[in-house]
mmCIF file with all atom_site columns, C-alpha atoms in Angstrom:
data_model
loop_
_atom_site.group_PDB
_atom_site.id
_atom_site.type_symbol
_atom_site.label_atom_id
_atom_site.label_alt_id
_atom_site.label_comp_id
_atom_site.label_asym_id
_atom_site.label_entity_id
_atom_site.label_seq_id
_atom_site.pdbx_PDB_ins_code
_atom_site.Cartn_x
_atom_site.Cartn_y
_atom_site.Cartn_z
_atom_site.occupancy
_atom_site.B_iso_or_equiv
_atom_site.pdbx_formal_charge
_atom_site.auth_seq_id
_atom_site.auth_comp_id
_atom_site.auth_asym_id
_atom_site.auth_atom_id
_atom_site.pdbx_PDB_model_num
ATOM 1   C CA . UNK A 1 1   ? -15.676 -29.109 -14.192 1.00 60.00 ? 6   UNK A CA 1
ATOM 2   C CA . UNK A 1 2   ? -12.432 -27.130 -14.109 1.00 77.00 ? 7   UNK A CA 1
ATOM 3   C CA . UNK A 1 3   ? -12.458 -24.055 -11.899 1.00 92.00 ? 8   UNK A CA 1
ATOM 4   C CA . UNK A 1 4   ? -11.263 -20.523 -12.496 1.00 95.00 ? 9   UNK A CA 1
ATOM 5   C CA . UNK A 1 5   ? -7.540  -20.539 -13.159 1.00 96.00 ? 10  UNK A CA 1
ATOM 6   C CA . UNK A 1 6   ? -5.264  -17.646 -12.241 1.00 97.00 ? 11  UNK A CA 1
ATOM 7   C CA . UNK A 1 7   ? -1.567  -17.078 -12.583 1.00 96.00 ? 12  UNK A CA 1
ATOM 8   C CA . UNK A 1 8   ? 0.813   -16.320 -11.107 1.00 97.00 ? 13  UNK A CA 1
ATOM 9   C CA . UNK A 1 9   ? -0.056  -17.151 -7.472  1.00 95.00 ? 14  UNK A CA 1
ATOM 10  C CA . UNK A 1 10  ? 2.503   -14.709 -6.113  1.00 96.00 ? 15  UNK A CA 1
ATOM 11  C CA . UNK A 1 11  ? 4.368   -11.737 -7.528  1.00 97.00 ? 16  UNK A CA 1
ATOM 12  C CA . UNK A 1 12  ? 6.834   -9.327  -5.969  1.00 98.00 ? 17  UNK A CA 1
ATOM 13  C CA . UNK A 1 13  ? 7.828   -6.214  -7.911  1.00 97.00 ? 18  UNK A CA 1
ATOM 14  C CA . UNK A 1 14  ? 9.391   -2.870  -7.240  1.00 97.00 ? 19  UNK A CA 1
ATOM 15  C CA . UNK A 1 15  ? 7.321   0.293   -7.421  1.00 96.00 ? 20  UNK A CA 1
ATOM 16  C CA . UNK A 1 16  ? 7.084   1.793   -10.872 1.00 97.00 ? 21  UNK A CA 1
ATOM 17  C CA . UNK A 1 17  ? 7.498   -1.624  -12.500 1.00 97.00 ? 22  UNK A CA 1
ATOM 18  C CA . UNK A 1 18  ? 4.808   -3.313  -14.571 1.00 97.00 ? 23  UNK A CA 1
ATOM 19  C CA . UNK A 1 19  ? 2.942   -6.512  -13.830 1.00 98.00 ? 24  UNK A CA 1
ATOM 20  C CA . UNK A 1 20  ? 0.278   -8.606  -15.528 1.00 98.00 ? 25  UNK A CA 1
ATOM 21  C CA . UNK A 1 21  ? -2.142  -11.193 -14.193 1.00 97.00 ? 26  UNK A CA 1
ATOM 22  C CA . UNK A 1 22  ? -3.943  -13.841 -16.188 1.00 97.00 ? 27  UNK A CA 1
ATOM 23  C CA . UNK A 1 23  ? -7.329  -15.439 -15.649 1.00 97.00 ? 28  UNK A CA 1
ATOM 24  C CA . UNK A 1 24  ? -9.077  -18.291 -17.417 1.00 96.00 ? 29  UNK A CA 1
ATOM 25  C CA . UNK A 1 25  ? -12.745 -18.494 -16.373 1.00 95.00 ? 30  UNK A CA 1
ATOM 26  C CA . UNK A 1 26  ? -14.938 -21.558 -16.267 1.00 93.00 ? 31  UNK A CA 1
ATOM 27  C CA . UNK A 1 27  ? -15.863 -22.650 -19.763 1.00 92.00 ? 32  UNK A CA 1
ATOM 28  C CA . UNK A 1 28  ? -19.083 -21.073 -20.958 1.00 89.00 ? 33  UNK A CA 1
ATOM 29  C CA . UNK A 1 29  ? -19.197 -18.361 -18.309 1.00 91.00 ? 34  UNK A CA 1
ATOM 30  C CA . UNK A 1 30  ? -20.124 -15.084 -19.936 1.00 89.00 ? 35  UNK A CA 1
ATOM 31  C CA . UNK A 1 31  ? -19.291 -12.814 -17.026 1.00 90.00 ? 36  UNK A CA 1
ATOM 32  C CA . UNK A 1 32  ? -15.785 -12.266 -15.694 1.00 93.00 ? 37  UNK A CA 1
ATOM 33  C CA . UNK A 1 33  ? -14.833 -10.114 -12.717 1.00 93.00 ? 38  UNK A CA 1
ATOM 34  C CA . UNK A 1 34  ? -11.545 -8.761  -11.436 1.00 96.00 ? 39  UNK A CA 1
ATOM 35  C CA . UNK A 1 35  ? -11.518 -7.835  -7.755  1.00 96.00 ? 40  UNK A CA 1
ATOM 36  C CA . UNK A 1 36  ? -8.841  -6.189  -5.634  1.00 97.00 ? 41  UNK A CA 1
ATOM 37  C CA . UNK A 1 37  ? -8.697  -7.355  -2.028  1.00 95.00 ? 42  UNK A CA 1
ATOM 38  C CA . UNK A 1 38  ? -6.482  -5.384  0.306   1.00 93.00 ? 43  UNK A CA 1
ATOM 39  C CA . UNK A 1 39  ? -5.467  -7.230  3.464   1.00 88.00 ? 44  UNK A CA 1
ATOM 40  C CA . UNK A 1 40  ? -8.277  -7.274  6.009   1.00 84.00 ? 45  UNK A CA 1
ATOM 41  C CA . UNK A 1 41  ? -10.891 -5.887  3.627   1.00 88.00 ? 46  UNK A CA 1
ATOM 42  C CA . UNK A 1 42  ? -13.594 -7.218  1.371   1.00 90.00 ? 47  UNK A CA 1
ATOM 43  C CA . UNK A 1 43  ? -13.090 -7.585  -2.371  1.00 92.00 ? 48  UNK A CA 1
ATOM 44  C CA . UNK A 1 44  ? -13.527 -4.413  -4.399  1.00 93.00 ? 49  UNK A CA 1
ATOM 45  C CA . UNK A 1 45  ? -14.663 -4.741  -7.987  1.00 92.00 ? 50  UNK A CA 1
ATOM 46  C CA . UNK A 1 46  ? -12.149 -3.328  -10.462 1.00 96.00 ? 51  UNK A CA 1
ATOM 47  C CA . UNK A 1 47  ? -13.719 -4.352  -13.739 1.00 95.00 ? 52  UNK A CA 1
ATOM 48  C CA . UNK A 1 48  ? -16.459 -6.603  -15.013 1.00 92.00 ? 53  UNK A CA 1
ATOM 49  C CA . UNK A 1 49  ? -16.775 -8.085  -18.483 1.00 92.00 ? 54  UNK A CA 1
ATOM 50  C CA . UNK A 1 50  ? -19.849 -9.500  -20.136 1.00 89.00 ? 55  UNK A CA 1
ATOM 51  C CA . UNK A 1 51  ? -18.396 -11.678 -22.901 1.00 87.00 ? 56  UNK A CA 1
ATOM 52  C CA . UNK A 1 52  ? -15.694 -9.364  -24.273 1.00 83.00 ? 57  UNK A CA 1
ATOM 53  C CA . UNK A 1 53  ? -17.445 -6.090  -23.463 1.00 90.00 ? 58  UNK A CA 1
ATOM 54  C CA . UNK A 1 54  ? -16.890 -3.999  -20.335 1.00 92.00 ? 59  UNK A CA 1
ATOM 55  C CA . UNK A 1 55  ? -19.959 -3.729  -18.090 1.00 88.00 ? 60  UNK A CA 1
ATOM 56  C CA . UNK A 1 56  ? -18.421 -1.798  -15.217 1.00 89.00 ? 61  UNK A CA 1
ATOM 57  C CA . UNK A 1 57  ? -14.969 -0.303  -14.774 1.00 94.00 ? 62  UNK A CA 1
ATOM 58  C CA . UNK A 1 58  ? -15.956 2.625   -12.594 1.00 91.00 ? 63  UNK A CA 1
ATOM 59  C CA . UNK A 1 59  ? -13.488 1.699   -9.843  1.00 92.00 ? 64  UNK A CA 1
ATOM 60  C CA . UNK A 1 60  ? -10.567 0.843   -12.102 1.00 95.00 ? 65  UNK A CA 1
ATOM 61  C CA . UNK A 1 61  ? -7.698  3.378   -11.768 1.00 94.00 ? 66  UNK A CA 1
ATOM 62  C CA . UNK A 1 62  ? -7.420  3.844   -15.488 1.00 95.00 ? 67  UNK A CA 1
ATOM 63  C CA . UNK A 1 63  ? -4.239  5.879   -15.342 1.00 95.00 ? 68  UNK A CA 1
ATOM 64  C CA . UNK A 1 64  ? -2.345  2.751   -14.312 1.00 97.00 ? 69  UNK A CA 1
ATOM 65  C CA . UNK A 1 65  ? -4.633  -0.265  -14.592 1.00 97.00 ? 70  UNK A CA 1
ATOM 66  C CA . UNK A 1 66  ? -5.877  -1.853  -17.783 1.00 97.00 ? 71  UNK A CA 1
ATOM 67  C CA . UNK A 1 67  ? -7.710  -5.064  -18.563 1.00 97.00 ? 72  UNK A CA 1
ATOM 68  C CA . UNK A 1 68  ? -8.838  -6.927  -21.600 1.00 95.00 ? 73  UNK A CA 1
ATOM 69  C CA . UNK A 1 69  ? -10.804 -10.028 -22.383 1.00 94.00 ? 74  UNK A CA 1
ATOM 70  C CA . UNK A 1 70  ? -10.019 -11.168 -25.860 1.00 82.00 ? 75  UNK A CA 1
ATOM 71  C CA . UNK A 1 71  ? -12.569 -13.390 -27.605 1.00 83.00 ? 76  UNK A CA 1
ATOM 72  C CA . UNK A 1 72  ? -14.709 -13.357 -24.480 1.00 81.00 ? 77  UNK A CA 1
ATOM 73  C CA . UNK A 1 73  ? -12.657 -16.036 -22.724 1.00 90.00 ? 78  UNK A CA 1
ATOM 74  C CA . UNK A 1 74  ? -9.285  -15.390 -21.026 1.00 94.00 ? 79  UNK A CA 1
ATOM 75  C CA . UNK A 1 75  ? -8.541  -12.065 -19.431 1.00 96.00 ? 80  UNK A CA 1
ATOM 76  C CA . UNK A 1 76  ? -5.445  -10.160 -18.409 1.00 97.00 ? 81  UNK A CA 1
ATOM 77  C CA . UNK A 1 77  ? -5.154  -7.362  -15.867 1.00 98.00 ? 82  UNK A CA 1
ATOM 78  C CA . UNK A 1 78  ? -2.139  -5.077  -16.076 1.00 98.00 ? 83  UNK A CA 1
ATOM 79  C CA . UNK A 1 79  ? -0.705  -2.505  -13.733 1.00 98.00 ? 84  UNK A CA 1
ATOM 80  C CA . UNK A 1 80  ? 1.763   0.022   -15.121 1.00 97.00 ? 85  UNK A CA 1
ATOM 81  C CA . UNK A 1 81  ? 3.417   1.586   -13.196 1.00 96.00 ? 86  UNK A CA 1
ATOM 82  C CA . UNK A 1 82  ? 2.775   -0.103  -9.853  1.00 97.00 ? 87  UNK A CA 1
ATOM 83  C CA . UNK A 1 83  ? 2.506   1.810   -6.602  1.00 97.00 ? 88  UNK A CA 1
ATOM 84  C CA . UNK A 1 84  ? 3.012   0.594   -3.045  1.00 97.00 ? 89  UNK A CA 1
ATOM 85  C CA . UNK A 1 85  ? -0.742  0.823   -2.395  1.00 96.00 ? 90  UNK A CA 1
ATOM 86  C CA . UNK A 1 86  ? -1.384  -1.710  -5.162  1.00 97.00 ? 91  UNK A CA 1
ATOM 87  C CA . UNK A 1 87  ? -0.157  -4.451  -2.844  1.00 97.00 ? 92  UNK A CA 1
ATOM 88  C CA . UNK A 1 88  ? -3.169  -6.730  -2.552  1.00 97.00 ? 93  UNK A CA 1
ATOM 89  C CA . UNK A 1 89  ? -4.684  -9.997  -3.666  1.00 96.00 ? 94  UNK A CA 1
ATOM 90  C CA . UNK A 1 90  ? -6.223  -9.840  -7.124  1.00 97.00 ? 95  UNK A CA 1
ATOM 91  C CA . UNK A 1 91  ? -9.147  -12.185 -7.493  1.00 96.00 ? 96  UNK A CA 1
ATOM 92  C CA . UNK A 1 92  ? -10.722 -13.305 -10.714 1.00 96.00 ? 97  UNK A CA 1
ATOM 93  C CA . UNK A 1 93  ? -14.237 -14.710 -10.738 1.00 93.00 ? 98  UNK A CA 1
ATOM 94  C CA . UNK A 1 94  ? -16.706 -15.840 -13.345 1.00 92.00 ? 99  UNK A CA 1
ATOM 95  C CA . UNK A 1 95  ? -20.414 -16.456 -13.521 1.00 89.00 ? 100 UNK A CA 1
ATOM 96  C CA . UNK A 1 96  ? -22.648 -18.087 -16.064 1.00 85.00 ? 101 UNK A CA 1
ATOM 97  C CA . UNK A 1 97  ? -24.816 -15.070 -16.619 1.00 74.00 ? 102 UNK A CA 1
ATOM 98  C CA . UNK A 1 98  ? -24.795 -11.384 -15.977 1.00 61.00 ? 103 UNK A CA 1
ATOM 99  C CA . UNK A 1 99  ? -27.933 -9.584  -14.925 1.00 63.00 ? 104 UNK A CA 1
ATOM 100 C CA . UNK A 1 100 ? -29.049 -11.174 -11.675 1.00 64.00 ? 105 UNK A CA 1
ATOM 101 C CA . UNK A 1 101 ? -25.911 -12.833 -10.388 1.00 70.00 ? 106 UNK A CA 1
ATOM 102 C CA . UNK A 1 102 ? -26.897 -16.318 -9.316  1.00 72.00 ? 107 UNK A CA 1
ATOM 103 C CA . UNK A 1 103 ? -23.441 -17.568 -8.380  1.00 82.00 ? 108 UNK A CA 1
ATOM 104 C CA . UNK A 1 104 ? -19.840 -16.551 -8.940  1.00 87.00 ? 109 UNK A CA 1
ATOM 105 C CA . UNK A 1 105 ? -16.854 -18.887 -8.867  1.00 91.00 ? 110 UNK A CA 1
ATOM 106 C CA . UNK A 1 106 ? -13.471 -17.604 -7.785  1.00 93.00 ? 111 UNK A CA 1
ATOM 107 C CA . UNK A 1 107 ? -9.896  -18.436 -8.605  1.00 94.00 ? 112 UNK A CA 1
ATOM 108 C CA . UNK A 1 108 ? -7.204  -18.715 -5.960  1.00 93.00 ? 113 UNK A CA 1
ATOM 109 C CA . UNK A 1 109 ? -6.026  -15.183 -6.525  1.00 94.00 ? 114 UNK A CA 1
ATOM 110 C CA . UNK A 1 110 ? -2.672  -13.557 -7.141  1.00 96.00 ? 115 UNK A CA 1
ATOM 111 C CA . UNK A 1 111 ? -0.915  -11.982 -4.200  1.00 96.00 ? 116 UNK A CA 1
ATOM 112 C CA . UNK A 1 112 ? 0.957   -8.901  -5.358  1.00 97.00 ? 117 UNK A CA 1
ATOM 113 C CA . UNK A 1 113 ? 3.588   -7.266  -3.189  1.00 97.00 ? 118 UNK A CA 1
ATOM 114 C CA . UNK A 1 114 ? 4.995   -3.935  -4.336  1.00 97.00 ? 119 UNK A CA 1
ATOM 115 C CA . UNK A 1 115 ? 8.232   -2.939  -2.595  1.00 97.00 ? 120 UNK A CA 1
ATOM 116 C CA . UNK B 2 1   ? -26.402 1.085   -5.989  1.00 73.00 ? 25  UNK B CA 1
ATOM 117 C CA . UNK B 2 2   ? -25.884 -1.904  -3.740  1.00 83.00 ? 26  UNK B CA 1
ATOM 118 C CA . UNK B 2 3   ? -24.257 -1.803  -0.323  1.00 91.00 ? 27  UNK B CA 1
ATOM 119 C CA . UNK B 2 4   ? -23.502 -4.669  2.037   1.00 95.00 ? 28  UNK B CA 1
ATOM 120 C CA . UNK B 2 5   ? -22.642 -4.108  5.690   1.00 96.00 ? 29  UNK B CA 1
ATOM 121 C CA . UNK B 2 6   ? -21.108 -6.594  8.083   1.00 97.00 ? 30  UNK B CA 1
ATOM 122 C CA . UNK B 2 7   ? -20.982 -5.030  11.538  1.00 95.00 ? 31  UNK B CA 1
ATOM 123 C CA . UNK B 2 8   ? -18.911 -7.729  13.231  1.00 96.00 ? 32  UNK B CA 1
ATOM 124 C CA . UNK B 2 9   ? -15.217 -7.557  12.259  1.00 95.00 ? 33  UNK B CA 1
ATOM 125 C CA . UNK B 2 10  ? -14.448 -10.601 14.397  1.00 97.00 ? 34  UNK B CA 1
ATOM 126 C CA . UNK B 2 11  ? -16.389 -13.392 16.062  1.00 97.00 ? 35  UNK B CA 1
ATOM 127 C CA . UNK B 2 12  ? -15.351 -16.447 18.021  1.00 97.00 ? 36  UNK B CA 1
ATOM 128 C CA . UNK B 2 13  ? -17.134 -19.667 18.894  1.00 97.00 ? 37  UNK B CA 1
ATOM 129 C CA . UNK B 2 14  ? -16.363 -22.820 20.796  1.00 97.00 ? 38  UNK B CA 1
ATOM 130 C CA . UNK B 2 15  ? -16.124 -26.007 18.812  1.00 97.00 ? 39  UNK B CA 1
ATOM 131 C CA . UNK B 2 16  ? -19.537 -27.720 18.549  1.00 97.00 ? 40  UNK B CA 1
ATOM 132 C CA . UNK B 2 17  ? -21.380 -24.522 19.487  1.00 97.00 ? 41  UNK B CA 1
ATOM 133 C CA . UNK B 2 18  ? -23.539 -22.303 17.287  1.00 98.00 ? 42  UNK B CA 1
ATOM 134 C CA . UNK B 2 19  ? -22.605 -18.867 15.993  1.00 98.00 ? 43  UNK B CA 1
ATOM 135 C CA . UNK B 2 20  ? -24.504 -16.261 13.974  1.00 98.00 ? 44  UNK B CA 1
ATOM 136 C CA . UNK B 2 21  ? -22.860 -13.777 11.641  1.00 98.00 ? 45  UNK B CA 1
ATOM 137 C CA . UNK B 2 22  ? -24.768 -10.616 10.776  1.00 98.00 ? 46  UNK B CA 1
ATOM 138 C CA . UNK B 2 23  ? -25.241 -8.882  7.450   1.00 98.00 ? 47  UNK B CA 1
ATOM 139 C CA . UNK B 2 24  ? -27.455 -6.070  6.226   1.00 97.00 ? 48  UNK B CA 1
ATOM 140 C CA . UNK B 2 25  ? -27.769 -4.920  2.662   1.00 96.00 ? 49  UNK B CA 1
ATOM 141 C CA . UNK B 2 26  ? -29.379 -2.247  0.597   1.00 94.00 ? 50  UNK B CA 1
ATOM 142 C CA . UNK B 2 27  ? -30.490 -2.525  -2.990  1.00 89.00 ? 51  UNK B CA 1
ATOM 143 C CA . UNK B 2 28  ? -33.044 -0.892  -5.216  1.00 86.00 ? 52  UNK B CA 1
ATOM 144 C CA . UNK B 2 29  ? -33.402 -4.023  -7.325  1.00 85.00 ? 53  UNK B CA 1
ATOM 145 C CA . UNK B 2 30  ? -36.377 -6.324  -6.981  1.00 85.00 ? 54  UNK B CA 1
ATOM 146 C CA . UNK B 2 31  ? -34.560 -9.355  -8.320  1.00 86.00 ? 55  UNK B CA 1
ATOM 147 C CA . UNK B 2 32  ? -31.383 -10.285 -6.485  1.00 89.00 ? 56  UNK B CA 1
ATOM 148 C CA . UNK B 2 33  ? -29.488 -13.054 -4.762  1.00 91.00 ? 57  UNK B CA 1
ATOM 149 C CA . UNK B 2 34  ? -27.653 -12.993 -1.479  1.00 94.00 ? 58  UNK B CA 1
ATOM 150 C CA . UNK B 2 35  ? -24.577 -15.043 -0.706  1.00 95.00 ? 59  UNK B CA 1
ATOM 151 C CA . UNK B 2 36  ? -22.260 -16.030 2.070   1.00 97.00 ? 60  UNK B CA 1
ATOM 152 C CA . UNK B 2 37  ? -18.725 -16.813 0.968   1.00 95.00 ? 61  UNK B CA 1
ATOM 153 C CA . UNK B 2 38  ? -15.977 -18.350 3.073   1.00 96.00 ? 62  UNK B CA 1
ATOM 154 C CA . UNK B 2 39  ? -12.341 -17.385 2.532   1.00 94.00 ? 63  UNK B CA 1
ATOM 155 C CA . UNK B 2 40  ? -9.801  -19.569 4.350   1.00 91.00 ? 64  UNK B CA 1
ATOM 156 C CA . UNK B 2 41  ? -6.104  -18.607 4.525   1.00 84.00 ? 65  UNK B CA 1
ATOM 157 C CA . UNK B 2 42  ? -5.618  -20.262 1.133   1.00 78.00 ? 66  UNK B CA 1
ATOM 158 C CA . UNK B 2 43  ? -7.480  -17.198 -0.215  1.00 79.00 ? 67  UNK B CA 1
ATOM 159 C CA . UNK B 2 44  ? -9.966  -19.031 -2.443  1.00 86.00 ? 68  UNK B CA 1
ATOM 160 C CA . UNK B 2 45  ? -13.504 -17.777 -2.028  1.00 91.00 ? 69  UNK B CA 1
ATOM 161 C CA . UNK B 2 46  ? -15.887 -20.667 -1.509  1.00 92.00 ? 70  UNK B CA 1
ATOM 162 C CA . UNK B 2 47  ? -19.631 -20.313 -1.732  1.00 92.00 ? 71  UNK B CA 1
ATOM 163 C CA . UNK B 2 48  ? -21.250 -21.408 1.516   1.00 95.00 ? 72  UNK B CA 1
ATOM 164 C CA . UNK B 2 49  ? -24.895 -20.670 0.860   1.00 95.00 ? 73  UNK B CA 1
ATOM 165 C CA . UNK B 2 50  ? -27.137 -18.518 -1.312  1.00 93.00 ? 74  UNK B CA 1
ATOM 166 C CA . UNK B 2 51  ? -30.647 -17.161 -1.070  1.00 94.00 ? 75  UNK B CA 1
ATOM 167 C CA . UNK B 2 52  ? -32.944 -16.043 -3.844  1.00 91.00 ? 76  UNK B CA 1
ATOM 168 C CA . UNK B 2 53  ? -34.712 -12.861 -2.803  1.00 91.00 ? 77  UNK B CA 1
ATOM 169 C CA . UNK B 2 54  ? -38.057 -14.006 -4.161  1.00 89.00 ? 78  UNK B CA 1
ATOM 170 C CA . UNK B 2 55  ? -38.054 -17.081 -1.924  1.00 89.00 ? 79  UNK B CA 1
ATOM 171 C CA . UNK B 2 56  ? -39.460 -16.676 1.557   1.00 87.00 ? 80  UNK B CA 1
ATOM 172 C CA . UNK B 2 57  ? -38.054 -19.955 2.801   1.00 93.00 ? 81  UNK B CA 1
ATOM 173 C CA . UNK B 2 58  ? -34.628 -19.634 4.382   1.00 95.00 ? 82  UNK B CA 1
ATOM 174 C CA . UNK B 2 59  ? -31.847 -21.532 2.641   1.00 94.00 ? 83  UNK B CA 1
ATOM 175 C CA . UNK B 2 60  ? -30.017 -24.322 4.449   1.00 95.00 ? 84  UNK B CA 1
ATOM 176 C CA . UNK B 2 61  ? -26.906 -26.298 3.571   1.00 94.00 ? 85  UNK B CA 1
ATOM 177 C CA . UNK B 2 62  ? -26.062 -28.956 6.132   1.00 95.00 ? 86  UNK B CA 1
ATOM 178 C CA . UNK B 2 63  ? -24.792 -27.062 9.212   1.00 97.00 ? 87  UNK B CA 1
ATOM 179 C CA . UNK B 2 64  ? -25.237 -23.668 7.575   1.00 98.00 ? 88  UNK B CA 1
ATOM 180 C CA . UNK B 2 65  ? -28.513 -21.787 7.467   1.00 97.00 ? 89  UNK B CA 1
ATOM 181 C CA . UNK B 2 66  ? -29.618 -18.235 6.914   1.00 97.00 ? 90  UNK B CA 1
ATOM 182 C CA . UNK B 2 67  ? -32.194 -15.954 8.456   1.00 97.00 ? 91  UNK B CA 1
ATOM 183 C CA . UNK B 2 68  ? -33.436 -13.818 5.578   1.00 96.00 ? 92  UNK B CA 1
ATOM 184 C CA . UNK B 2 69  ? -35.559 -10.875 6.629   1.00 95.00 ? 93  UNK B CA 1
ATOM 185 C CA . UNK B 2 70  ? -36.423 -9.128  3.363   1.00 93.00 ? 94  UNK B CA 1
ATOM 186 C CA . UNK B 2 71  ? -38.280 -6.169  4.819   1.00 93.00 ? 95  UNK B CA 1
ATOM 187 C CA . UNK B 2 72  ? -35.452 -5.453  7.233   1.00 95.00 ? 96  UNK B CA 1
ATOM 188 C CA . UNK B 2 73  ? -32.853 -6.164  4.528   1.00 95.00 ? 97  UNK B CA 1
ATOM 189 C CA . UNK B 2 74  ? -31.086 -8.525  6.865   1.00 96.00 ? 98  UNK B CA 1
ATOM 190 C CA . UNK B 2 75  ? -29.303 -11.756 5.931   1.00 97.00 ? 99  UNK B CA 1
ATOM 191 C CA . UNK B 2 76  ? -27.558 -13.523 8.798   1.00 97.00 ? 100 UNK B CA 1
ATOM 192 C CA . UNK B 2 77  ? -25.640 -16.804 8.665   1.00 98.00 ? 101 UNK B CA 1
ATOM 193 C CA . UNK B 2 78  ? -25.981 -19.424 11.373  1.00 98.00 ? 102 UNK B CA 1
ATOM 194 C CA . UNK B 2 79  ? -23.306 -22.083 11.725  1.00 98.00 ? 103 UNK B CA 1
ATOM 195 C CA . UNK B 2 80  ? -24.355 -25.004 13.889  1.00 98.00 ? 104 UNK B CA 1
ATOM 196 C CA . UNK B 2 81  ? -22.022 -27.551 15.489  1.00 97.00 ? 105 UNK B CA 1
ATOM 197 C CA . UNK B 2 82  ? -19.002 -25.389 14.628  1.00 97.00 ? 106 UNK B CA 1
ATOM 198 C CA . UNK B 2 83  ? -15.893 -27.215 13.497  1.00 97.00 ? 107 UNK B CA 1
ATOM 199 C CA . UNK B 2 84  ? -12.255 -26.158 13.484  1.00 96.00 ? 108 UNK B CA 1
ATOM 200 C CA . UNK B 2 85  ? -12.387 -26.111 9.699   1.00 95.00 ? 109 UNK B CA 1
ATOM 201 C CA . UNK B 2 86  ? -15.024 -23.396 9.798   1.00 96.00 ? 110 UNK B CA 1
ATOM 202 C CA . UNK B 2 87  ? -12.403 -20.873 10.891  1.00 96.00 ? 111 UNK B CA 1
ATOM 203 C CA . UNK B 2 88  ? -12.069 -18.328 8.076   1.00 96.00 ? 112 UNK B CA 1
ATOM 204 C CA . UNK B 2 89  ? -13.159 -14.924 6.842   1.00 96.00 ? 113 UNK B CA 1
ATOM 205 C CA . UNK B 2 90  ? -16.822 -14.869 5.933   1.00 97.00 ? 114 UNK B CA 1
ATOM 206 C CA . UNK B 2 91  ? -18.142 -12.414 3.390   1.00 97.00 ? 115 UNK B CA 1
ATOM 207 C CA . UNK B 2 92  ? -21.734 -11.497 2.755   1.00 97.00 ? 116 UNK B CA 1
ATOM 208 C CA . UNK B 2 93  ? -22.506 -10.466 -0.828  1.00 94.00 ? 117 UNK B CA 1
ATOM 209 C CA . UNK B 2 94  ? -25.393 -9.231  -2.910  1.00 92.00 ? 118 UNK B CA 1
ATOM 210 C CA . UNK B 2 95  ? -25.826 -9.912  -6.611  1.00 87.00 ? 119 UNK B CA 1
ATOM 211 C CA . UNK B 2 96  ? -28.149 -8.087  -8.958  1.00 79.00 ? 120 UNK B CA 1
ATOM 212 C CA . UNK B 2 97  ? -28.163 -5.984  -12.098 1.00 71.00 ? 121 UNK B CA 1
ATOM 213 C CA . UNK B 2 98  ? -24.746 -7.255  -13.195 1.00 72.00 ? 122 UNK B CA 1
ATOM 214 C CA . UNK B 2 99  ? -23.138 -6.368  -9.864  1.00 78.00 ? 123 UNK B CA 1
ATOM 215 C CA . UNK B 2 100 ? -21.734 -8.596  -7.135  1.00 85.00 ? 124 UNK B CA 1
ATOM 216 C CA . UNK B 2 101 ? -20.994 -6.471  -4.077  1.00 90.00 ? 125 UNK B CA 1
ATOM 217 C CA . UNK B 2 102 ? -19.235 -7.684  -0.941  1.00 93.00 ? 126 UNK B CA 1
ATOM 218 C CA . UNK B 2 103 ? -19.201 -6.625  2.675   1.00 95.00 ? 127 UNK B CA 1
ATOM 219 C CA . UNK B 2 104 ? -15.964 -6.110  4.576   1.00 94.00 ? 128 UNK B CA 1
ATOM 220 C CA . UNK B 2 105 ? -16.031 -9.543  6.143   1.00 96.00 ? 129 UNK B CA 1
ATOM 221 C CA . UNK B 2 106 ? -16.146 -11.195 9.556   1.00 97.00 ? 130 UNK B CA 1
ATOM 222 C CA . UNK B 2 107 ? -13.177 -13.165 10.840  1.00 96.00 ? 131 UNK B CA 1
ATOM 223 C CA . UNK B 2 108 ? -14.457 -16.292 12.572  1.00 97.00 ? 132 UNK B CA 1
ATOM 224 C CA . UNK B 2 109 ? -12.251 -18.055 15.087  1.00 97.00 ? 133 UNK B CA 1
ATOM 225 C CA . UNK B 2 110 ? -13.198 -21.520 16.323  1.00 97.00 ? 134 UNK B CA 1
ATOM 226 C CA . UNK B 2 111 ? -11.778 -22.439 19.711  1.00 96.00 ? 135 UNK B CA 1
ATOM 227 C CA . UNK B 2 112 ? -11.145 -26.114 20.514  1.00 94.00 ? 136 UNK B CA 1
#
């Protein structure tokens, strides 16, 4: 089965610019996660979708970050405007079910550098 | 709320030896899973092993096994016969009630 696809793999932007990341989860997976992983740290959940509804976005900086999951499949995460501290790897993951998470599959991530 | 704590930022092991990575967690849920993920420099998170909380038997996957102590909320990973390819960041995670929460990770170095 195809894995979680993310693009781009790398992105370099200047502060105050905008950037968008794309994620295509594994077919049939209802739950989609976006994590931010700063160098040397564990992944921090930004937003979680169950189908096309938001389950948890409590740690999403809503003044600059936004995310959507149209039709409960693909998802995009946008940052506008970017700050230096947004430099991180952005990981997308999906799982078959929500509730009790039995397994999550991850994409290769997008490394964002803000200069 | 779930929390996952990994108290060892770095560990090292000699090739072919055994190493144990520690993890403690806290959750108010009765139904949950625990995971160990490996993250090599390529960045992709790879599931190493998982444990259902309702199972008393410790999970094993080839050279990887866990010591799950439910009462102590402890979930350690044992890697036997360590190989150079085991070098990576290892993350402990807890999944329940729609949340998948990670620890800060342990960087494992394997010395030839």
